[in-house]
Short mmCIF file of C-alpha atoms in Angstrom, two decimals:
data_model
loop_
_atom_site.label_atom_id
_atom_site.label_comp_id
_atom_site.label_asym_id
_atom_site.label_seq_id
_atom_site.Cartn_x
_atom_site.Cartn_y
_atom_site.Cartn_z
CA MET A 759 22.57 53.00 -6.37
CA THR A 760 22.89 56.10 -8.59
CA THR A 761 25.41 57.61 -6.15
CA GLN A 762 27.53 54.45 -6.27
CA ILE A 763 27.53 54.46 -10.07
CA LEU A 764 28.41 58.16 -10.11
CA ILE A 765 31.39 57.40 -7.84
CA ILE A 766 32.56 54.68 -10.26
CA LEU A 767 32.15 57.10 -13.17
CA ALA A 768 34.14 59.73 -11.25
CA VAL A 769 36.91 57.16 -10.62
CA MET A 770 37.02 56.33 -14.33
CA VAL A 771 37.21 60.00 -15.33
CA ALA A 772 39.88 60.65 -12.67
CA ALA A 773 41.94 57.67 -13.90
CA TYR A 774 41.72 58.95 -17.49
CA VAL A 775 42.75 62.47 -16.49
CA ALA A 776 45.59 61.15 -14.30
CA ALA A 777 46.86 58.91 -17.10
CA LYS A 778 46.78 61.81 -19.58
CA ALA A 779 48.55 64.01 -17.03
CA ALA A 780 51.23 61.30 -16.79
CA LYS A 781 51.60 61.72 -20.59
CA LEU A 782 50.25 58.27 -21.43
CA SER A 783 48.69 57.79 -24.88
CA VAL A 784 44.91 58.02 -25.35
CA GLU A 785 44.69 54.22 -25.69
CA LEU A 786 46.54 53.57 -22.43
CA SER A 787 44.56 56.31 -20.68
CA MET A 788 41.32 54.62 -21.72
CA PHE A 789 42.71 51.26 -20.57
CA ALA A 790 43.62 52.83 -17.20
CA SER A 791 40.09 54.21 -17.01
CA ALA A 792 38.54 50.79 -17.73
CA LEU A 793 40.80 49.09 -15.19
CA ALA A 794 40.10 51.71 -12.50
CA GLY A 795 36.36 51.52 -13.18
CA GLY A 796 36.47 47.73 -12.88
CA VAL A 797 38.39 47.87 -9.59
CA ALA A 798 36.04 50.56 -8.22
CA GLY A 799 33.09 48.42 -9.28
CA ALA A 800 34.62 45.38 -7.58
CA PHE A 801 34.15 47.10 -4.19
CA LEU A 802 30.40 46.86 -4.85
CA LYS A 803 30.74 43.42 -6.47
CA THR A 804 29.71 44.85 -9.84
CA PRO A 805 31.65 42.91 -11.14
CA PRO A 806 33.11 40.63 -8.43
CA LEU A 807 36.92 40.98 -8.37
CA ALA A 808 37.39 37.39 -9.61
CA ASP A 809 35.36 38.20 -12.75
CA LEU A 810 37.18 41.43 -13.61
CA GLY A 811 39.78 39.76 -15.85
CA ARG A 812 37.08 37.81 -17.70
CA HIS A 813 35.15 40.99 -18.39
CA LEU A 814 38.23 42.78 -19.72
CA VAL A 815 39.09 39.85 -22.01
CA GLU A 816 35.48 39.48 -23.15
CA GLY A 817 35.37 43.19 -23.93
CA SER A 818 38.55 42.91 -26.01
CA PHE A 819 36.65 40.61 -28.40
CA THR A 820 33.89 43.14 -29.13
CA TYR A 821 35.50 44.60 -32.25
CA LEU A 822 37.65 41.66 -33.40
CA ASP A 823 35.94 41.62 -36.82
CA VAL A 824 36.46 45.37 -37.21
CA ILE A 825 40.14 44.92 -36.32
CA LEU A 826 40.58 42.32 -39.06
CA VAL A 827 38.82 44.57 -41.61
CA PHE A 828 40.98 47.48 -40.56
CA PHE A 829 44.20 45.53 -40.96
CA THR A 830 43.44 43.79 -44.27
CA ALA A 831 42.06 46.98 -45.85
CA THR A 832 45.08 49.04 -44.84
CA LEU A 833 47.46 46.35 -46.07
CA PHE A 834 45.63 46.32 -49.42
CA MET A 835 45.89 50.10 -49.82
CA THR A 836 49.53 50.06 -48.71
CA ILE A 837 50.35 47.48 -51.40
CA VAL A 838 48.59 49.66 -54.02
CA ASN A 839 50.62 52.66 -52.84
CA GLU A 840 53.92 50.75 -52.70
CA SER A 841 53.41 49.44 -56.23
CA GLY A 842 53.28 53.06 -57.43
CA GLY A 843 49.54 53.05 -58.18
CA VAL A 844 48.72 56.18 -56.16
CA VAL A 845 51.46 58.34 -57.70
CA TYR A 846 50.47 57.04 -61.15
CA VAL A 847 46.84 58.10 -60.66
CA VAL A 848 47.73 61.55 -59.21
CA ARG A 849 50.18 62.29 -62.07
CA ALA A 850 47.65 61.10 -64.66
CA THR A 851 44.98 63.33 -63.08
CA LEU A 852 47.21 66.40 -63.37
CA ARG A 853 48.24 65.47 -66.92
CA VAL A 854 44.71 64.82 -68.23
CA PHE A 855 42.74 67.50 -66.34
CA GLY A 856 45.60 69.95 -65.72
CA LYS A 857 43.78 72.94 -67.21
CA LYS A 858 40.37 72.13 -65.72
CA ARG A 859 40.77 73.15 -62.09
CA VAL A 860 37.36 71.96 -60.90
CA LEU A 861 37.83 68.50 -62.42
CA VAL A 862 41.31 68.11 -60.88
CA LEU A 863 39.94 69.11 -57.47
CA LEU A 864 37.09 66.60 -57.76
CA VAL A 865 39.36 63.74 -58.88
CA LEU A 866 41.83 64.50 -56.06
CA MET A 867 38.90 64.44 -53.62
CA VAL A 868 37.88 60.98 -54.88
CA ILE A 869 41.50 59.79 -54.57
CA VAL A 870 41.52 60.85 -50.88
CA LEU A 871 38.07 59.38 -50.29
CA ILE A 872 38.85 55.86 -51.59
CA PRO A 873 41.42 54.56 -49.03
CA GLY A 874 39.41 55.91 -46.08
CA ALA A 875 36.16 54.58 -47.47
CA LEU A 876 37.67 51.12 -47.91
CA THR A 877 39.46 51.01 -44.55
CA GLY A 878 37.20 53.15 -42.35
CA ALA A 879 40.17 55.24 -41.24
CA GLY A 880 40.85 58.77 -42.44
CA SER A 881 44.41 58.39 -41.16
CA VAL A 882 44.99 55.63 -43.74
CA SER A 883 43.85 58.02 -46.50
CA LEU A 884 46.36 60.61 -45.32
CA LEU A 885 49.18 58.12 -44.84
CA VAL A 886 48.68 56.48 -48.24
CA VAL A 887 47.63 59.30 -50.59
CA GLY A 888 48.01 62.44 -48.43
CA ALA A 889 51.49 63.48 -49.55
CA PRO A 890 51.03 63.15 -53.36
CA VAL A 891 47.59 64.80 -53.18
CA ALA A 892 49.03 67.67 -51.07
CA MET A 893 51.74 68.14 -53.73
CA ALA A 894 49.13 68.14 -56.50
CA LEU A 895 47.04 70.74 -54.62
CA GLY A 896 50.19 72.82 -54.14
CA ARG A 897 50.75 72.71 -57.91
CA LEU A 898 47.23 74.06 -58.35
CA GLY A 899 48.24 77.04 -56.22
CA VAL A 900 46.25 76.16 -53.10
CA PRO A 901 47.94 77.63 -49.98
CA ARG A 902 49.34 75.08 -47.49
CA LYS A 903 46.90 76.00 -44.72
CA LYS A 904 43.99 75.33 -47.05
CA VAL A 905 45.63 72.13 -48.34
CA ALA A 906 45.80 70.91 -44.73
CA ALA A 907 42.16 71.96 -44.20
CA ILE A 908 41.00 70.15 -47.37
CA LEU A 909 42.90 66.99 -46.41
CA PHE A 910 41.49 67.04 -42.86
CA ILE A 911 37.85 67.46 -43.91
CA VAL A 912 37.97 65.06 -46.88
CA ALA A 913 39.94 62.42 -44.94
CA GLY A 914 37.33 62.71 -42.16
CA LEU A 915 34.54 62.29 -44.70
CA SER A 916 36.39 59.30 -46.21
CA ALA A 917 36.25 57.57 -42.82
CA ALA A 918 32.49 58.11 -42.79
CA ALA A 919 32.05 56.95 -46.39
CA PRO A 920 30.83 53.42 -47.21
CA PRO A 921 31.58 50.52 -47.37
CA VAL A 922 33.52 50.63 -44.06
CA ASN A 923 32.42 53.15 -41.46
CA ILE A 924 33.81 52.23 -38.03
CA TRP A 925 31.43 54.53 -36.09
CA ALA A 926 28.43 52.99 -37.83
CA MET A 927 29.86 49.49 -37.29
CA ILE A 928 30.33 50.16 -33.57
CA LEU A 929 26.79 51.56 -33.27
CA CYS A 930 25.30 48.67 -35.23
CA ALA A 931 27.22 46.08 -33.19
CA GLY A 932 26.12 47.75 -29.96
CA THR A 933 22.46 48.19 -30.86
CA ALA A 934 21.90 44.91 -32.75
CA ILE A 935 21.05 46.78 -35.97
CA PRO A 936 22.37 45.10 -39.15
CA TYR A 937 25.19 47.01 -40.87
CA VAL A 938 23.26 47.34 -44.12
CA GLY A 939 21.60 50.20 -45.99
CA PHE A 940 24.48 52.67 -45.62
CA GLU A 941 25.79 52.81 -49.21
CA PHE A 942 23.65 55.71 -50.46
CA THR A 943 22.69 56.95 -46.98
CA LEU A 944 26.34 57.80 -46.36
CA GLY A 945 27.72 57.89 -49.90
CA ILE A 946 25.53 60.72 -51.24
CA PRO A 947 26.10 63.18 -48.33
CA VAL A 948 29.83 62.40 -48.29
CA LEU A 949 30.19 63.13 -52.02
CA ILE A 950 28.14 66.35 -51.79
CA LEU A 951 29.98 67.60 -48.70
CA GLY A 952 33.39 66.57 -50.10
CA THR A 953 32.66 68.44 -53.35
CA PHE A 954 31.57 71.51 -51.38
CA THR A 955 34.76 71.37 -49.29
CA VAL A 956 37.26 71.08 -52.15
CA LEU A 957 35.51 73.78 -54.17
CA VAL A 958 35.21 76.24 -51.27
CA LEU A 959 38.75 75.74 -49.99
CA GLY A 960 40.53 74.97 -53.27
CA TRP A 961 38.84 77.37 -55.67
CA LYS A 962 41.09 80.38 -55.13
CA LYS A 963 44.61 80.21 -56.52
CA ASP A 964 47.56 81.59 -54.60
CA PRO A 965 50.37 82.17 -57.16
CA GLY A 966 53.02 82.08 -54.43
CA ALA A 967 51.99 78.58 -53.35
CA ALA A 968 52.74 76.74 -56.61
CA ALA A 969 55.13 73.83 -56.21
CA GLY A 970 57.56 72.64 -58.85
CA PRO A 971 56.52 69.70 -61.04
CA ALA A 972 59.58 67.74 -59.99
CA GLU A 973 58.08 67.23 -56.52
CA LEU A 974 55.79 64.41 -57.63
CA PRO A 975 57.80 61.17 -57.77
CA GLU A 976 57.88 59.07 -60.94
CA PRO A 977 55.71 55.91 -60.92
CA PRO A 978 57.65 52.66 -61.53
CA LYS A 979 58.16 51.56 -65.13
CA GLY A 980 55.46 49.23 -66.40
CA MET A 981 52.67 50.76 -64.27
CA THR A 982 49.45 50.91 -66.26
CA TRP A 983 45.77 51.70 -65.63
CA TRP A 984 44.74 48.05 -65.58
CA ARG A 985 47.39 47.23 -62.95
CA VAL A 986 45.87 49.95 -60.73
CA LEU A 987 42.21 49.20 -61.40
CA LEU A 988 42.14 45.39 -61.45
CA PRO A 989 42.68 44.90 -57.67
CA PHE A 990 39.79 47.34 -57.03
CA ALA A 991 37.68 45.48 -59.59
CA VAL A 992 38.43 42.22 -57.72
CA PHE A 993 37.37 43.80 -54.42
CA PHE A 994 34.15 45.38 -55.71
CA GLY A 995 33.43 42.25 -57.76
CA LEU A 996 33.49 40.14 -54.59
CA VAL A 997 31.35 42.72 -52.75
CA ILE A 998 28.76 42.79 -55.53
CA ALA A 999 28.85 39.05 -56.35
CA TYR A 1000 26.99 37.81 -53.29
CA ARG A 1001 24.36 40.50 -53.71
CA ALA A 1002 23.87 39.75 -57.40
CA TRP A 1003 23.89 35.95 -56.95
CA PRO A 1004 23.03 35.39 -53.28
CA PHE A 1005 22.35 31.65 -53.65
CA ALA A 1006 25.41 30.88 -55.77
CA THR A 1007 28.11 32.96 -54.07
CA PRO A 1008 29.29 32.55 -50.47
CA ILE A 1009 29.57 35.61 -48.21
CA PHE A 1010 33.30 36.20 -47.95
CA GLY A 1011 33.20 39.11 -45.51
CA LEU A 1012 35.14 42.35 -45.93
CA SER A 1013 38.40 41.05 -44.40
CA LEU A 1014 38.69 38.17 -46.84
CA GLU A 1015 37.65 40.37 -49.77
CA PHE A 1016 40.40 42.86 -48.91
CA ALA A 1017 42.89 40.00 -48.49
CA VAL A 1018 42.05 38.64 -51.98
CA ALA A 1019 42.23 42.16 -53.51
CA GLY A 1020 45.57 42.68 -51.72
CA ALA A 1021 46.90 39.44 -53.23
CA ALA A 1022 45.79 40.67 -56.68
CA ALA A 1023 47.54 44.03 -56.13
CA LEU A 1024 50.70 42.20 -55.04
CA LEU A 1025 50.69 39.96 -58.13
CA LEU A 1026 50.02 42.89 -60.50
CA SER A 1027 52.66 45.20 -59.05
CA PRO A 1028 55.25 46.17 -61.70
CA LYS A 1029 58.00 46.11 -59.08
CA LYS A 1030 58.86 43.53 -56.43
CA ILE A 1031 57.29 44.39 -53.08
CA PRO A 1032 58.89 43.15 -49.82
CA PHE A 1033 55.56 41.84 -48.54
CA LEU A 1034 56.53 40.77 -45.02
CA THR A 1035 58.36 44.04 -44.28
CA LEU A 1036 55.39 45.98 -45.64
CA ALA A 1037 52.95 43.93 -43.54
CA ARG A 1038 55.06 44.47 -40.41
CA ASP A 1039 55.22 48.21 -41.04
CA THR A 1040 51.46 48.27 -41.57
CA ALA A 1041 50.95 46.46 -38.24
CA LYS A 1042 53.21 49.01 -36.53
CA ARG A 1043 51.42 51.95 -38.13
CA LEU A 1044 48.00 50.57 -37.21
CA LEU A 1045 48.94 49.77 -33.60
CA PRO A 1046 47.29 52.87 -32.00
CA LEU A 1047 44.10 52.43 -34.01
CA LEU A 1048 43.76 48.68 -33.36
CA ALA A 1049 44.63 49.14 -29.69
CA THR A 1050 41.88 51.78 -29.51
CA MET A 1051 39.39 49.22 -30.82
CA VAL A 1052 40.45 46.64 -28.23
CA VAL A 1053 40.44 49.14 -25.36
CA VAL A 1054 37.10 50.66 -26.38
CA GLY A 1055 35.60 47.15 -26.23
CA MET A 1056 37.03 46.67 -22.71
CA LEU A 1057 35.81 50.11 -21.61
CA GLN A 1058 32.37 49.40 -22.96
CA GLN A 1059 32.18 46.04 -21.14
CA ILE A 1060 33.33 47.59 -17.84
CA MET A 1061 30.88 50.48 -18.20
CA THR A 1062 28.11 47.97 -18.82
CA VAL A 1063 28.93 45.69 -15.92
CA THR A 1064 29.38 48.55 -13.45
CA GLY A 1065 26.15 50.28 -14.50
CA VAL A 1066 27.88 53.42 -15.80
CA ARG A 1067 26.64 52.83 -19.32
CA GLY A 1068 23.10 52.41 -18.05
CA LEU A 1069 23.38 55.69 -16.16
CA LEU A 1070 24.67 57.51 -19.24
CA SER A 1071 21.89 55.93 -21.32
CA PHE A 1072 19.40 57.17 -18.76
CA ALA A 1073 20.95 60.66 -18.89
CA VAL A 1074 20.61 60.65 -22.68
CA ILE A 1075 16.99 59.48 -22.73
CA SER A 1076 15.97 61.91 -19.98
CA THR A 1077 17.46 64.96 -21.75
CA PRO A 1078 14.75 67.01 -23.48
CA LEU A 1079 14.88 66.30 -27.20
CA VAL A 1080 15.34 69.92 -28.30
CA LEU A 1081 18.19 70.42 -25.83
CA LEU A 1082 19.74 67.16 -27.06
CA PHE A 1083 19.69 68.43 -30.66
CA PHE A 1084 21.42 71.65 -29.58
CA LEU A 1085 24.06 69.71 -27.64
CA LEU A 1086 24.88 67.07 -30.27
CA PRO A 1087 26.99 69.31 -32.59
CA VAL A 1088 29.27 69.96 -29.60
CA ILE A 1089 29.13 66.66 -27.67
CA ILE A 1090 29.69 64.35 -30.64
CA PRO A 1091 32.92 65.93 -32.03
CA PHE A 1092 34.34 66.46 -28.52
CA SER A 1093 33.61 62.82 -27.57
CA GLU A 1094 35.69 61.83 -30.62
CA GLY A 1095 38.47 64.23 -29.66
CA ILE A 1096 38.70 62.72 -26.17
CA LEU A 1097 37.75 59.06 -26.61
CA THR A 1098 38.21 58.55 -30.39
CA TYR A 1099 35.94 55.63 -31.35
CA GLY A 1100 35.00 55.17 -27.68
CA GLY A 1101 32.63 58.11 -28.02
CA ALA A 1102 30.46 56.12 -30.45
CA ALA A 1103 30.18 53.23 -28.01
CA ILE A 1104 29.54 55.29 -24.90
CA ILE A 1105 27.33 58.13 -26.14
CA GLY A 1106 26.20 56.88 -29.54
CA ILE A 1107 24.66 53.53 -28.55
CA PRO A 1108 22.22 54.87 -25.91
CA LEU A 1109 21.45 57.77 -28.23
CA ILE A 1110 20.45 55.38 -31.04
CA TRP A 1111 18.33 53.28 -28.65
CA PHE A 1112 16.55 56.42 -27.51
CA LEU A 1113 15.98 58.03 -30.91
CA ASP A 1114 14.95 54.68 -32.44
CA SER A 1115 12.40 54.17 -29.67
CA ILE A 1116 10.70 57.53 -30.36
CA GLY A 1117 10.32 57.00 -34.09
CA PHE A 1118 13.56 58.25 -35.67
CA HIS A 1119 15.04 56.00 -38.37
CA ALA A 1120 18.09 54.35 -36.77
CA THR A 1121 20.11 53.81 -39.97
CA VAL A 1122 19.72 57.43 -41.13
CA VAL A 1123 20.46 58.73 -37.61
CA ILE A 1124 23.64 56.60 -37.47
CA ALA A 1125 24.66 58.01 -40.87
CA GLY A 1126 23.99 61.57 -39.65
CA LEU A 1127 26.03 61.04 -36.48
CA SER A 1128 28.81 59.51 -38.60
CA LEU A 1129 29.21 62.86 -40.33
CA LEU A 1130 29.71 64.65 -37.00
CA TRP A 1131 32.26 62.29 -35.43
CA PRO A 1132 35.09 62.83 -37.97
CA LEU A 1133 35.09 66.56 -37.13
CA GLY A 1134 36.30 65.61 -33.66
CA ASP A 1135 39.44 64.08 -35.17
CA GLY A 1136 40.75 67.63 -35.44
CA LEU A 1137 40.06 68.45 -31.79
CA PRO A 1138 42.47 67.97 -28.89
CA PRO A 1139 43.61 65.99 -27.00
CA THR A 1140 43.91 63.39 -29.79
CA ALA A 1141 43.46 65.50 -32.98
CA LEU A 1142 44.74 62.49 -34.91
CA ILE A 1143 43.59 63.45 -38.43
CA GLY A 1144 44.19 67.16 -37.84
CA ARG A 1145 47.82 66.62 -36.86
CA LEU A 1146 48.37 64.16 -39.73
CA SER A 1147 46.87 66.65 -42.23
CA ASN A 1148 49.31 69.31 -41.03
CA MET A 1149 52.17 66.83 -41.29
CA VAL A 1150 51.54 65.52 -44.82
CA SER A 1151 50.74 68.97 -46.23
CA GLY A 1152 53.87 70.51 -44.72
CA TYR A 1153 51.83 73.22 -42.95
CA ASP A 1154 53.82 74.36 -39.92
CA GLY A 1155 51.76 77.38 -38.81
CA SER A 1156 49.41 77.71 -35.86
CA TYR A 1157 47.04 74.77 -35.26
CA ARG A 1158 44.28 77.22 -34.30
CA GLU A 1159 44.65 79.00 -37.66
CA PHE A 1160 44.41 75.65 -39.44
CA LEU A 1161 41.18 74.84 -37.57
CA LYS A 1162 39.82 78.32 -38.40
CA ALA A 1163 40.37 77.59 -42.10
CA THR A 1164 37.93 74.66 -41.82
CA TRP A 1165 35.06 76.71 -40.33
CA LEU A 1166 32.73 76.81 -43.35
CA PRO A 1167 32.87 73.09 -44.31
CA TRP A 1168 32.69 72.30 -40.55
CA LEU A 1169 29.43 74.27 -40.21
CA VAL A 1170 27.92 72.83 -43.39
CA ILE A 1171 28.82 69.24 -42.38
CA THR A 1172 27.33 69.83 -38.93
CA ALA A 1173 24.14 71.22 -40.49
CA ALA A 1174 23.92 68.26 -42.89
CA GLY A 1175 24.51 65.70 -40.10
CA MET A 1176 21.92 67.34 -37.83
CA ALA A 1177 19.41 67.57 -40.68
CA MET A 1178 19.86 63.83 -41.32
CA ILE A 1179 19.22 63.10 -37.64
CA ILE A 1180 16.22 65.42 -37.22
CA PHE A 1181 14.55 64.49 -40.54
CA SER A 1182 15.65 60.84 -40.50
CA SER A 1183 12.13 59.49 -41.03
CA LYS A 1184 11.82 61.57 -44.22
CA LEU A 1185 15.13 60.28 -45.60
CA THR A 1186 14.37 56.55 -45.44
CA PHE A 1187 14.39 56.43 -49.26
CA LEU A 1188 18.21 56.57 -49.04
CA VAL A 1189 18.19 53.32 -47.06
CA LYS A 1190 15.73 51.72 -49.51
CA TRP A 1191 17.97 52.68 -52.45
CA SER A 1192 20.90 51.01 -50.67
CA MET A 1193 19.16 47.67 -50.06
CA MET B 625 36.84 26.99 -46.19
CA ILE B 626 36.02 30.65 -45.47
CA MET B 627 36.31 30.00 -41.73
CA ILE B 628 39.75 28.48 -42.24
CA ALA B 629 40.78 31.54 -44.29
CA TYR B 630 39.74 33.76 -41.38
CA TYR B 631 41.81 31.70 -38.95
CA VAL B 632 44.78 32.05 -41.32
CA ILE B 633 44.29 35.85 -41.49
CA THR B 634 44.01 36.02 -37.67
CA ALA B 635 47.18 33.91 -37.26
CA PHE B 636 49.04 36.11 -39.79
CA VAL B 637 48.06 39.30 -37.96
CA LEU B 638 49.01 37.73 -34.62
CA VAL B 639 52.44 36.69 -35.95
CA LEU B 640 53.06 40.24 -37.25
CA PHE B 641 52.15 41.82 -33.92
CA GLY B 642 54.18 39.17 -32.05
CA TRP B 643 57.16 39.87 -34.31
CA ASN B 644 56.88 43.63 -33.77
CA PHE B 645 56.46 43.06 -30.02
CA VAL B 646 59.70 41.05 -29.83
CA ARG B 647 61.60 43.66 -31.88
CA GLU B 648 60.19 46.69 -30.06
CA LYS B 649 63.03 48.21 -28.06
CA LYS B 650 62.12 51.88 -27.68
CA SER B 651 58.57 52.38 -26.44
CA ARG B 652 57.20 50.71 -23.30
CA ASP B 653 53.74 52.08 -24.16
CA ASP B 654 53.82 50.29 -27.52
CA LEU B 655 54.77 47.01 -25.80
CA VAL B 656 51.61 47.23 -23.68
CA LEU B 657 49.52 48.10 -26.76
CA TYR B 658 50.92 45.10 -28.66
CA LEU B 659 49.95 42.83 -25.76
CA LEU B 660 46.45 44.30 -25.66
CA VAL B 661 45.91 43.81 -29.39
CA MET B 662 47.25 40.25 -29.26
CA ILE B 663 44.80 39.14 -26.53
CA PRO B 664 41.68 38.68 -28.70
CA LEU B 665 43.69 37.37 -31.67
CA LEU B 666 45.43 34.69 -29.62
CA LEU B 667 42.29 33.63 -27.76
CA ARG B 668 40.33 33.43 -31.03
CA LEU B 669 42.98 31.11 -32.48
CA LEU B 670 42.90 28.99 -29.34
CA ARG B 671 39.08 29.11 -29.54
CA VAL B 672 38.90 30.35 -25.94
CA LYS B 673 36.11 32.80 -25.11
#
């Protein structure tokens, strides 16, 4: 039986490699892998050929809720950006804290963290606030390579930050653990690591790197603080309301909360926003990410029905624990670089089952792993956040040099993530604070 | 009420992807991706599992 499953796994890997060689996107390569695995499995009637379509469709439903959160959150942040809110906040930050370098760096870090934290996608952070923040960092005299490095690390951390963490959501959905207790468990390490990153990489000033003040665009007339903050107040108000008054307030769910906040941002915008065009552009921009979610669900279903997932789970639980801890800092980022969110489903879920069963605290372990996965977004073949960071910061040097610039935050984040995994049972107070 | 709102959001997202799918002229890869994303949205609206 093991040999048969290994053959199916080999077929899936071969299909992925062949699709990549044919220059197909990561999403289509994963789809080809799922399809090939299903067909290979059909020879052994796992699943029968007639059921293959049903399994693919069923798998596509796995992350439907995450897809809706992703879309509504990104649309909300895009409306805030289009209304001029982001530029307004960045300009105000430079005006108010201009002379206090540390404060400017910290506020810019928070600005990058917010969109990713709300949407679960570091790419959204970079697409929405990346360019103005890169300009602001340039004005502080931070060299472009380091600007790209800061944006990459902080955007990655923003994806791991609460309330929306896609890796944690995938792991929770796959292991039947409720997606609760992550606010402080993720929030505190993300803030500490983000602060460390911006201070280490942004502390030194390079006089040659200063950009002219005219580079930052003007916000639209009529933009004020309350127009920027009220939509966020609506969102957080809805999030907090059902916790504060659980018997009087219905649970709206993140998608609906983002939709309501988006409507507020649209109404409060000082300039007219072409909503349908904006929504269509958002759908186009999100296509690769949403397709990844659909395809990862299919891949997961096919791996389950063919037995490949069971085999990988067995491989994980039979690896000596110490060896596993040495391998995780390498395996986790590389799984993200190759499979994007698929890595969480394929490696993360059996890993959580295993560590949970031997006494590690699942929520803290998931939070620790969530810090390691974003690092993989700078690794090939996908390198989604890494490439975007280079693009929005205007850095056109060697990609290897850019990665080298991230080495210290990379090591510290890895150490923090591993410490959270290894000492998870001692960090349960973070989960208790979050409940 | 909340359930209806979710169906409305799903329908809105589906319409956007359908619209982009119809107007996509350049990338064959993107056409396939649009179809993949539309599968769960359409079947959820039709209440087919």
